[in-house]
Amino acid sequence: MNLKTNFSAFSGKNFLKLLDFTPVEISTLIDLAAELKTMKKSGIPHKYLEGKNVALIFEKTSTRTRCAFEVAASDLGMGSTYLDPVASQIGKKESIADTARVLGRMYDGIEYRGFEQNIVEELAKYAGVPVFNGLTNEFHPTQILADFLTIKEHFGKLKGINFVYMGDARYNMGNSLMVGCAKMGLNFTACAPKEYFPDEKLIAQCEEIAKETGATLNFESDPMKATENADVIYTDVWVSMGESDEVWKERIDSLLPYQVNRKLMDNASENAVFMHCLPAFHDLNTGIGKEVGEKFGLDALEVTDEVFESPQSIVFDEAENRMHTIKAVMLSMMSE
Ligand code: CP
Ligand code: NVA
């Protein structure tokens, strides 16, 4: 392989959560993704995993993650099989442990998107091949690799970046971004009402990591204080996949003051960027956006259309980088 990044230490590993990886390892994955991105843009073939196959289990829906895994697999010369949220036996007729042992006999790697983190951990325990977390309720680690590659491309560094996460910080994105920032030495601020801050045990774990890396962790309920000097303002949907529609009212009542709008972006650093893992409710052009927007008299939810469509928004760079980073994860962990 004519690659500069040395990833031999990753062979056979699972990618379940960022807590399992050192800052140097996370950096290596980001560098490998950047290298693979350059190869792809230069039209240099990189079918390093020819003859292998990956299974893609999706118990929740997806656009970016599924397409990123499928395109990355194809670029690496692999076959892939998509198992959708209804058409497989998983969880209903067959346990996770049995599914893992079956797929582990046929495939060289397995991606899982679904519910509790312990499901993907269990899958990894029984599969005998590398397992990749494509999003659970608690963590979305491949998204963070893409976000950090994007920040690095934009600012030339990760360490010392003032990173503000607005909105529900208790779920997969808030948790994973806090862990990622702690690992990579960013200054992380979660901005939300107190009851939307991440789990205290996870905060304590991240505070220990931050002592080693120089990261800082802040929890702030005042949006103007939180966004002052921010380099990155990041948000996610207020109601995540798998949650009941009944929580919309409570979320809107609590989180509307945390909507990312022009006033917040103007309060941040001059060169601040807006980021979002997507999909985003920035207008009424989606089924849910229209229904919720009309019911509550709003034309946008977590981010205004003005910010989403502004030159400060780098959301589509992030989306593209899902593919390059997922490719780095599969290549490094599925290579012998
Ligand atoms: N950001 C992300 O995971 O998008 P999908 O739900 O479309 O995969
Ligand atoms: N928090 C969101 C992230 C989507 C990529 C969800 O779980 O639906």
mmCIF file of C-alpha atoms and ligand atoms in Angstrom:
data_model
loop_
_atom_site.group_PDB
_atom_site.id
_atom_site.type_symbol
_atom_site.label_atom_id
_atom_site.label_comp_id
_atom_site.label_asym_id
_atom_site.label_seq_id
_atom_site.Cartn_x
_atom_site.Cartn_y
_atom_site.Cartn_z
ATOM 1 C CA MET A 1 0.000 0.000 0.000
ATOM 2 C CA ASN A 2 1.412 3.376 -0.947
ATOM 3 C CA LEU A 3 -0.014 5.242 2.069
ATOM 4 C CA LYS A 4 2.062 7.478 4.360
ATOM 5 C CA THR A 5 -0.093 6.987 7.471
ATOM 6 C CA ASN A 6 0.874 3.895 9.441
ATOM 7 C CA PHE A 7 -2.306 2.204 10.675
ATOM 8 C CA SER A 8 -1.058 -1.345 11.297
ATOM 9 C CA ALA A 9 -1.878 -1.107 15.038
ATOM 10 C CA PHE A 10 -5.611 -0.838 14.243
ATOM 11 C CA SER A 11 -5.916 -4.256 12.581
ATOM 12 C CA GLY A 12 -8.862 -6.231 14.002
ATOM 13 C CA LYS A 13 -10.060 -3.429 16.335
ATOM 14 C CA ASN A 14 -13.694 -2.405 16.784
ATOM 15 C CA PHE A 15 -14.814 1.207 16.469
ATOM 16 C CA LEU A 16 -17.541 1.459 19.115
ATOM 17 C CA LYS A 17 -16.876 4.761 20.907
ATOM 18 C CA LEU A 18 -14.123 7.385 21.044
ATOM 19 C CA LEU A 19 -13.486 6.621 24.729
ATOM 20 C CA ASP A 20 -11.748 3.418 23.533
ATOM 21 C CA PHE A 21 -9.120 5.352 21.531
ATOM 22 C CA THR A 22 -6.145 7.533 22.485
ATOM 23 C CA PRO A 23 -5.701 11.049 21.086
ATOM 24 C CA VAL A 24 -2.826 9.761 18.929
ATOM 25 C CA GLU A 25 -5.049 7.009 17.509
ATOM 26 C CA ILE A 26 -7.874 9.470 16.756
ATOM 27 C CA SER A 27 -5.366 11.764 15.043
ATOM 28 C CA THR A 28 -4.060 8.845 12.971
ATOM 29 C CA LEU A 29 -7.583 8.024 11.760
ATOM 30 C CA ILE A 30 -8.151 11.672 10.784
ATOM 31 C CA ASP A 31 -4.796 11.808 8.941
ATOM 32 C CA LEU A 32 -5.565 8.558 7.136
ATOM 33 C CA ALA A 33 -8.963 9.951 6.092
ATOM 34 C CA ALA A 34 -7.290 13.099 4.735
ATOM 35 C CA GLU A 35 -4.857 10.952 2.763
ATOM 36 C CA LEU A 36 -7.655 8.785 1.347
ATOM 37 C CA LYS A 37 -9.598 11.940 0.455
ATOM 38 C CA THR A 38 -6.642 13.246 -1.564
ATOM 39 C CA MET A 39 -6.328 9.896 -3.337
ATOM 40 C CA LYS A 40 -10.022 9.876 -4.205
ATOM 41 C CA LYS A 41 -9.892 13.473 -5.510
ATOM 42 C CA SER A 42 -6.807 12.630 -7.600
ATOM 43 C CA GLY A 43 -8.485 9.571 -9.082
ATOM 44 C CA ILE A 44 -5.914 7.181 -7.544
ATOM 45 C CA PRO A 45 -7.502 3.748 -7.050
ATOM 46 C CA HIS A 46 -7.316 2.336 -3.503
ATOM 47 C CA LYS A 47 -9.016 -1.053 -3.584
ATOM 48 C CA TYR A 48 -6.994 -2.257 -0.602
ATOM 49 C CA LEU A 49 -9.750 -4.525 0.773
ATOM 50 C CA GLU A 50 -10.586 -6.389 -2.446
ATOM 51 C CA GLY A 51 -12.337 -9.708 -1.789
ATOM 52 C CA LYS A 52 -13.704 -8.631 1.619
ATOM 53 C CA ASN A 53 -17.316 -7.904 2.560
ATOM 54 C CA VAL A 54 -19.019 -5.692 5.133
ATOM 55 C CA ALA A 55 -22.550 -6.050 6.583
ATOM 56 C CA LEU A 56 -24.437 -2.824 7.288
ATOM 57 C CA ILE A 57 -27.140 -3.216 9.939
ATOM 58 C CA PHE A 58 -29.520 -0.269 10.213
ATOM 59 C CA GLU A 59 -32.217 -0.512 12.878
ATOM 60 C CA LYS A 60 -32.753 3.249 12.403
ATOM 61 C CA THR A 61 -32.916 5.096 9.078
ATOM 62 C CA SER A 62 -29.965 6.899 7.463
ATOM 63 C CA THR A 63 -28.807 8.809 4.405
ATOM 64 C CA ARG A 64 -25.205 9.883 5.129
ATOM 65 C CA THR A 65 -23.963 6.953 7.201
ATOM 66 C CA ARG A 66 -25.350 4.272 4.922
ATOM 67 C CA CYS A 67 -24.105 5.980 1.754
ATOM 68 C CA ALA A 68 -20.705 6.692 3.348
ATOM 69 C CA PHE A 69 -20.242 3.017 4.255
ATOM 70 C CA GLU A 70 -21.440 1.800 0.845
ATOM 71 C CA VAL A 71 -19.318 4.201 -1.224
ATOM 72 C CA ALA A 72 -16.266 3.695 1.014
ATOM 73 C CA ALA A 73 -16.658 -0.090 0.779
ATOM 74 C CA SER A 74 -16.912 0.096 -3.001
ATOM 75 C CA ASP A 75 -13.866 2.410 -3.270
ATOM 76 C CA LEU A 76 -11.913 -0.081 -1.127
ATOM 77 C CA GLY A 77 -12.945 -2.910 -3.473
ATOM 78 C CA MET A 78 -15.339 -4.560 -0.983
ATOM 79 C CA GLY A 79 -18.836 -5.908 -1.262
ATOM 80 C CA SER A 80 -21.488 -4.620 1.153
ATOM 81 C CA THR A 81 -24.946 -5.788 2.248
ATOM 82 C CA TYR A 82 -27.513 -3.357 3.657
ATOM 83 C CA LEU A 83 -29.888 -4.762 6.270
ATOM 84 C CA ASP A 84 -32.759 -2.312 6.715
ATOM 85 C CA PRO A 85 -34.754 -1.489 9.867
ATOM 86 C CA VAL A 86 -37.546 -3.993 9.061
ATOM 87 C CA ALA A 87 -36.321 -6.716 6.745
ATOM 88 C CA SER A 88 -33.904 -8.687 8.954
ATOM 89 C CA GLN A 89 -34.482 -11.017 11.902
ATOM 90 C CA ILE A 90 -32.341 -8.962 14.306
ATOM 91 C CA GLY A 91 -33.776 -8.411 17.742
ATOM 92 C CA LYS A 92 -37.202 -9.801 16.832
ATOM 93 C CA LYS A 93 -36.536 -13.429 15.852
ATOM 94 C CA GLU A 94 -32.803 -13.625 16.470
ATOM 95 C CA SER A 95 -30.696 -12.359 19.351
ATOM 96 C CA ILE A 96 -27.782 -9.970 18.849
ATOM 97 C CA ALA A 97 -25.321 -12.666 19.941
ATOM 98 C CA ASP A 98 -26.667 -15.135 17.329
ATOM 99 C CA THR A 99 -26.797 -12.474 14.604
ATOM 100 C CA ALA A 100 -23.196 -11.521 15.398
ATOM 101 C CA ARG A 101 -22.022 -15.125 15.091
ATOM 102 C CA VAL A 102 -23.878 -15.651 11.803
ATOM 103 C CA LEU A 103 -22.670 -12.435 10.163
ATOM 104 C CA GLY A 104 -19.165 -12.983 11.553
ATOM 105 C CA ARG A 105 -18.975 -16.226 9.518
ATOM 106 C CA MET A 106 -19.842 -14.483 6.251
ATOM 107 C CA TYR A 107 -18.468 -10.964 6.562
ATOM 108 C CA ASP A 108 -15.120 -9.372 7.397
ATOM 109 C CA GLY A 109 -16.672 -6.411 9.218
ATOM 110 C CA ILE A 110 -20.077 -5.314 10.548
ATOM 111 C CA GLU A 111 -21.566 -1.841 10.945
ATOM 112 C CA TYR A 112 -24.435 -1.359 13.395
ATOM 113 C CA ARG A 113 -26.835 1.612 13.753
ATOM 114 C CA GLY A 114 -29.545 1.293 16.348
ATOM 115 C CA PHE A 115 -30.546 1.780 19.916
ATOM 116 C CA GLU A 116 -28.574 1.200 23.140
ATOM 117 C CA GLN A 117 -24.772 1.249 23.124
ATOM 118 C CA ASN A 118 -24.737 -2.146 24.859
ATOM 119 C CA ILE A 119 -26.222 -3.719 21.683
ATOM 120 C CA VAL A 120 -23.245 -2.705 19.541
ATOM 121 C CA GLU A 121 -20.874 -3.718 22.364
ATOM 122 C CA GLU A 122 -22.575 -7.141 22.516
ATOM 123 C CA LEU A 123 -22.368 -7.513 18.736
ATOM 124 C CA ALA A 124 -18.626 -6.829 18.931
ATOM 125 C CA LYS A 125 -18.208 -9.377 21.720
ATOM 126 C CA TYR A 126 -19.618 -12.206 19.590
ATOM 127 C CA ALA A 127 -18.843 -11.250 15.967
ATOM 128 C CA GLY A 128 -15.179 -12.254 15.738
ATOM 129 C CA VAL A 129 -14.715 -9.507 13.101
ATOM 130 C CA PRO A 130 -14.398 -5.707 13.541
ATOM 131 C CA VAL A 131 -17.667 -3.959 14.448
ATOM 132 C CA PHE A 132 -18.306 -0.269 13.707
ATOM 133 C CA ASN A 133 -20.802 1.943 15.531
ATOM 134 C CA GLY A 134 -22.920 3.795 12.945
ATOM 135 C CA LEU A 135 -24.899 5.598 15.742
ATOM 136 C CA THR A 136 -26.468 4.464 18.998
ATOM 137 C CA ASN A 137 -28.575 6.410 21.486
ATOM 138 C CA GLU A 138 -25.427 7.236 23.446
ATOM 139 C CA PHE A 139 -22.683 7.742 20.835
ATOM 140 C CA HIS A 140 -22.056 8.576 17.146
ATOM 141 C CA PRO A 141 -18.256 8.217 16.873
ATOM 142 C CA THR A 142 -17.830 8.122 13.076
ATOM 143 C CA GLN A 143 -19.626 11.489 12.910
ATOM 144 C CA ILE A 144 -17.030 13.048 15.227
ATOM 145 C CA LEU A 145 -14.143 11.890 13.017
ATOM 146 C CA ALA A 146 -15.808 13.654 10.075
ATOM 147 C CA ASP A 147 -16.471 16.777 12.149
ATOM 148 C CA PHE A 148 -12.873 16.930 13.341
ATOM 149 C CA LEU A 149 -11.441 16.361 9.850
ATOM 150 C CA THR A 150 -13.638 19.274 8.720
ATOM 151 C CA ILE A 151 -12.479 21.532 11.589
ATOM 152 C CA LYS A 152 -8.856 20.645 10.859
ATOM 153 C CA GLU A 153 -9.301 21.434 7.164
ATOM 154 C CA HIS A 154 -10.916 24.741 8.049
ATOM 155 C CA PHE A 155 -8.794 25.997 10.957
ATOM 156 C CA GLY A 156 -5.615 23.931 10.414
ATOM 157 C CA LYS A 157 -5.807 22.542 13.963
ATOM 158 C CA LEU A 158 -8.043 21.014 16.641
ATOM 159 C CA LYS A 159 -6.247 21.921 19.867
ATOM 160 C CA GLY A 160 -7.481 25.155 21.415
ATOM 161 C CA ILE A 161 -10.550 25.530 19.172
ATOM 162 C CA ASN A 162 -13.528 27.028 21.071
ATOM 163 C CA PHE A 163 -16.309 24.573 20.333
ATOM 164 C CA VAL A 164 -19.894 25.289 21.420
ATOM 165 C CA TYR A 165 -22.640 22.680 21.239
ATOM 166 C CA MET A 166 -26.140 24.207 21.418
ATOM 167 C CA GLY A 167 -29.224 22.162 22.319
ATOM 168 C CA ASP A 168 -29.884 18.696 23.716
ATOM 169 C CA ALA A 169 -26.411 17.729 24.971
ATOM 170 C CA ARG A 170 -27.543 14.520 26.704
ATOM 171 C CA TYR A 171 -27.820 12.365 23.597
ATOM 172 C CA ASN A 172 -25.445 10.757 21.048
ATOM 173 C CA MET A 173 -24.099 13.977 19.495
ATOM 174 C CA GLY A 174 -23.608 15.989 22.690
ATOM 175 C CA ASN A 175 -21.946 13.011 24.405
ATOM 176 C CA SER A 176 -19.652 12.115 21.522
ATOM 177 C CA LEU A 177 -18.608 15.696 20.814
ATOM 178 C CA MET A 178 -17.766 16.218 24.490
ATOM 179 C CA VAL A 179 -15.635 13.044 24.500
ATOM 180 C CA GLY A 180 -13.978 13.997 21.189
ATOM 181 C CA CYS A 181 -13.187 17.544 22.376
ATOM 182 C CA ALA A 182 -11.776 16.228 25.670
ATOM 183 C CA LYS A 183 -9.573 13.722 23.812
ATOM 184 C CA MET A 184 -8.306 16.187 21.212
ATOM 185 C CA GLY A 185 -7.758 19.262 23.410
ATOM 186 C CA LEU A 186 -10.608 21.530 22.262
ATOM 187 C CA ASN A 187 -12.457 23.906 24.596
ATOM 188 C CA PHE A 188 -15.929 22.363 24.772
ATOM 189 C CA THR A 189 -19.018 24.222 25.942
ATOM 190 C CA ALA A 190 -22.442 22.602 26.150
ATOM 191 C CA CYS A 191 -25.068 25.326 26.030
ATOM 192 C CA ALA A 192 -28.549 24.266 27.132
ATOM 193 C CA PRO A 193 -30.871 24.354 30.124
ATOM 194 C CA LYS A 194 -29.230 22.396 32.985
ATOM 195 C CA GLU A 195 -31.433 19.334 32.522
ATOM 196 C CA TYR A 196 -30.048 18.936 28.971
ATOM 197 C CA PHE A 197 -26.403 18.715 30.041
ATOM 198 C CA PRO A 198 -24.616 15.353 29.488
ATOM 199 C CA ASP A 199 -24.640 12.592 32.073
ATOM 200 C CA GLU A 200 -22.562 13.457 35.168
ATOM 201 C CA LYS A 201 -20.566 10.235 35.056
ATOM 202 C CA LEU A 202 -19.540 10.898 31.451
ATOM 203 C CA ILE A 203 -18.654 14.504 32.342
ATOM 204 C CA ALA A 204 -16.416 13.244 35.179
ATOM 205 C CA GLN A 205 -14.707 10.789 32.805
ATOM 206 C CA CYS A 206 -14.133 13.564 30.250
ATOM 207 C CA GLU A 207 -12.781 15.902 32.935
ATOM 208 C CA GLU A 208 -10.116 13.313 33.746
ATOM 209 C CA ILE A 209 -9.200 13.034 30.046
ATOM 210 C CA ALA A 210 -9.138 16.833 29.708
ATOM 211 C CA LYS A 211 -6.512 17.084 32.474
ATOM 212 C CA GLU A 212 -4.148 15.138 30.219
ATOM 213 C CA THR A 213 -4.939 16.889 26.934
ATOM 214 C CA GLY A 214 -5.400 20.513 27.989
ATOM 215 C CA ALA A 215 -9.053 20.537 26.895
ATOM 216 C CA THR A 216 -11.590 22.523 28.920
ATOM 217 C CA LEU A 217 -15.218 21.578 29.559
ATOM 218 C CA ASN A 218 -17.873 24.185 30.285
ATOM 219 C CA PHE A 219 -21.598 23.944 30.898
ATOM 220 C CA GLU A 220 -23.507 27.160 30.332
ATOM 221 C CA SER A 221 -27.182 28.029 30.067
ATOM 222 C CA ASP A 222 -26.756 31.561 28.712
ATOM 223 C CA PRO A 223 -26.420 31.427 24.881
ATOM 224 C CA MET A 224 -24.716 34.839 24.636
ATOM 225 C CA LYS A 225 -22.081 33.941 27.248
ATOM 226 C CA ALA A 226 -21.500 30.520 25.678
ATOM 227 C CA THR A 227 -21.023 31.753 22.122
ATOM 228 C CA GLU A 228 -18.675 34.655 22.900
ATOM 229 C CA ASN A 229 -15.343 33.824 21.160
ATOM 230 C CA ALA A 230 -16.738 30.569 19.731
ATOM 231 C CA ASP A 231 -14.894 29.232 16.682
ATOM 232 C CA VAL A 232 -17.472 26.524 16.010
ATOM 233 C CA ILE A 233 -21.173 26.607 16.829
ATOM 234 C CA TYR A 234 -22.662 23.127 16.447
ATOM 235 C CA THR A 235 -26.200 21.885 16.851
ATOM 236 C CA ASP A 236 -28.315 18.778 16.237
ATOM 237 C CA VAL A 237 -32.031 17.997 15.966
ATOM 238 C CA TRP A 238 -34.036 18.547 19.150
ATOM 239 C CA VAL A 239 -35.820 15.197 18.865
ATOM 240 C CA SER A 240 -33.686 12.215 17.894
ATOM 241 C CA MET A 241 -34.552 9.029 16.022
ATOM 242 C CA GLY A 242 -36.417 6.588 18.225
ATOM 243 C CA GLU A 243 -37.885 9.303 20.492
ATOM 244 C CA SER A 244 -41.637 9.857 20.740
ATOM 245 C CA ASP A 245 -43.262 12.717 18.803
ATOM 246 C CA GLU A 246 -44.817 13.716 22.103
ATOM 247 C CA VAL A 247 -41.559 15.278 23.279
ATOM 248 C CA TRP A 248 -41.623 17.983 20.578
ATOM 249 C CA LYS A 249 -43.571 20.477 22.718
ATOM 250 C CA GLU A 250 -41.279 20.128 25.724
ATOM 251 C CA ARG A 251 -38.161 20.365 23.506
ATOM 252 C CA ILE A 252 -39.392 23.445 21.665
ATOM 253 C CA ASP A 253 -40.360 25.154 24.932
ATOM 254 C CA SER A 254 -36.944 24.396 26.462
ATOM 255 C CA LEU A 255 -34.625 24.719 23.471
ATOM 256 C CA LEU A 256 -36.027 27.583 21.371
ATOM 257 C CA PRO A 257 -33.736 30.089 23.183
ATOM 258 C CA TYR A 258 -30.830 27.870 22.002
ATOM 259 C CA GLN A 259 -31.744 27.990 18.296
ATOM 260 C CA VAL A 260 -28.654 28.914 16.266
ATOM 261 C CA ASN A 261 -29.524 32.231 14.605
ATOM 262 C CA ARG A 262 -27.779 35.284 13.166
ATOM 263 C CA LYS A 263 -27.536 36.982 16.591
ATOM 264 C CA LEU A 264 -25.595 34.020 18.029
ATOM 265 C CA MET A 265 -23.302 33.717 14.994
ATOM 266 C CA ASP A 266 -22.557 37.471 15.173
ATOM 267 C CA ASN A 267 -21.699 37.079 18.854
ATOM 268 C CA ALA A 268 -19.071 34.415 18.063
ATOM 269 C CA SER A 269 -15.517 34.910 16.702
ATOM 270 C CA GLU A 270 -15.229 36.777 13.438
ATOM 271 C CA ASN A 271 -14.235 33.581 11.599
ATOM 272 C CA ALA A 272 -16.718 31.296 13.349
ATOM 273 C CA VAL A 273 -18.336 28.450 11.436
ATOM 274 C CA PHE A 274 -21.672 26.685 11.808
ATOM 275 C CA MET A 275 -21.749 22.872 11.922
ATOM 276 C CA HIS A 276 -24.528 20.255 12.117
ATOM 277 C CA CYS A 277 -24.371 16.475 11.716
ATOM 278 C CA LEU A 278 -27.568 16.637 9.570
ATOM 279 C CA PRO A 279 -30.376 16.048 8.825
ATOM 280 C CA ALA A 280 -31.414 19.566 9.949
ATOM 281 C CA PHE A 281 -34.738 21.324 10.410
ATOM 282 C CA HIS A 282 -33.824 24.742 8.985
ATOM 283 C CA ASP A 283 -37.008 25.322 6.970
ATOM 284 C CA LEU A 284 -40.400 23.770 6.332
ATOM 285 C CA ASN A 285 -39.296 21.688 3.329
ATOM 286 C CA THR A 286 -39.429 18.337 5.123
ATOM 287 C CA GLY A 287 -42.403 16.277 6.319
ATOM 288 C CA ILE A 288 -41.601 16.639 10.014
ATOM 289 C CA GLY A 289 -40.322 20.216 9.667
ATOM 290 C CA LYS A 290 -43.611 21.259 8.059
ATOM 291 C CA GLU A 291 -45.805 19.408 10.554
ATOM 292 C CA VAL A 292 -43.943 20.610 13.649
ATOM 293 C CA GLY A 293 -43.278 24.089 12.263
ATOM 294 C CA GLU A 294 -46.947 24.681 11.446
ATOM 295 C CA LYS A 295 -48.165 23.236 14.753
ATOM 296 C CA PHE A 296 -45.891 25.520 16.797
ATOM 297 C CA GLY A 297 -45.853 28.542 14.453
ATOM 298 C CA LEU A 298 -42.107 28.279 13.661
ATOM 299 C CA ASP A 299 -40.281 28.490 10.319
ATOM 300 C CA ALA A 300 -37.164 26.682 11.593
ATOM 301 C CA LEU A 301 -36.158 24.642 14.622
ATOM 302 C CA GLU A 302 -32.558 24.145 15.823
ATOM 303 C CA VAL A 303 -31.026 26.488 13.197
ATOM 304 C CA THR A 304 -32.459 29.285 11.091
ATOM 305 C CA ASP A 305 -32.383 28.947 7.323
ATOM 306 C CA GLU A 306 -30.326 32.154 7.177
ATOM 307 C CA VAL A 307 -27.470 30.591 9.176
ATOM 308 C CA PHE A 308 -27.771 27.180 7.518
ATOM 309 C CA GLU A 309 -27.448 28.710 4.038
ATOM 310 C CA SER A 310 -24.809 31.296 4.993
ATOM 311 C CA PRO A 311 -21.133 31.159 3.918
ATOM 312 C CA GLN A 312 -20.289 30.355 7.574
ATOM 313 C CA SER A 313 -22.096 27.024 7.272
ATOM 314 C CA ILE A 314 -19.738 24.115 6.517
ATOM 315 C CA VAL A 315 -22.338 21.362 6.904
ATOM 316 C CA PHE A 316 -21.847 19.843 3.449
ATOM 317 C CA ASP A 317 -18.063 19.594 3.919
ATOM 318 C CA GLU A 318 -18.884 17.668 7.094
ATOM 319 C CA ALA A 319 -21.311 15.428 5.216
ATOM 320 C CA GLU A 320 -18.733 14.634 2.521
ATOM 321 C CA ASN A 321 -16.117 13.876 5.165
ATOM 322 C CA ARG A 322 -18.342 11.147 6.615
ATOM 323 C CA MET A 323 -17.287 9.026 3.636
ATOM 324 C CA HIS A 324 -13.541 9.677 3.867
ATOM 325 C CA THR A 325 -13.423 9.073 7.629
ATOM 326 C CA ILE A 326 -15.564 5.929 7.520
ATOM 327 C CA LYS A 327 -13.248 4.667 4.786
ATOM 328 C CA ALA A 328 -10.277 5.257 7.120
ATOM 329 C CA VAL A 329 -12.008 3.323 9.910
ATOM 330 C CA MET A 330 -12.805 0.318 7.697
ATOM 331 C CA LEU A 331 -9.406 0.282 5.986
ATOM 332 C CA SER A 332 -7.411 0.481 9.208
ATOM 333 C CA MET A 333 -9.472 -2.056 11.162
ATOM 334 C CA MET A 334 -10.260 -4.535 8.382
ATOM 335 C CA SER A 335 -6.718 -4.711 6.965
ATOM 336 C CA GLU A 336 -4.676 -7.725 8.078
HETATM 337 N N1 CP B 1 -25.359 12.491 10.307
HETATM 338 C C1 CP B 1 -25.886 11.267 10.088
HETATM 339 O O1 CP B 1 -25.562 10.267 10.772
HETATM 340 O O2 CP B 1 -26.787 11.240 9.083
HETATM 341 P P1 CP B 1 -27.703 10.002 8.654
HETATM 342 O O3 CP B 1 -28.722 9.820 9.767
HETATM 343 O O4 CP B 1 -28.331 10.423 7.362
HETATM 344 O O5 CP B 1 -26.852 8.783 8.525
HETATM 345 N N1 NVA B 2 -29.250 12.932 17.483
HETATM 346 C C1 NVA B 2 -29.609 12.531 16.130
HETATM 347 C C2 NVA B 2 -28.389 12.385 15.291
HETATM 348 C C3 NVA B 2 -28.650 12.065 13.840
HETATM 349 C C4 NVA B 2 -27.411 11.916 13.025
HETATM 350 C C5 NVA B 2 -30.398 11.239 16.188
HETATM 351 O O1 NVA B 2 -30.003 10.331 16.928
HETATM 352 O O2 NVA B 2 -31.424 11.147 15.520
#
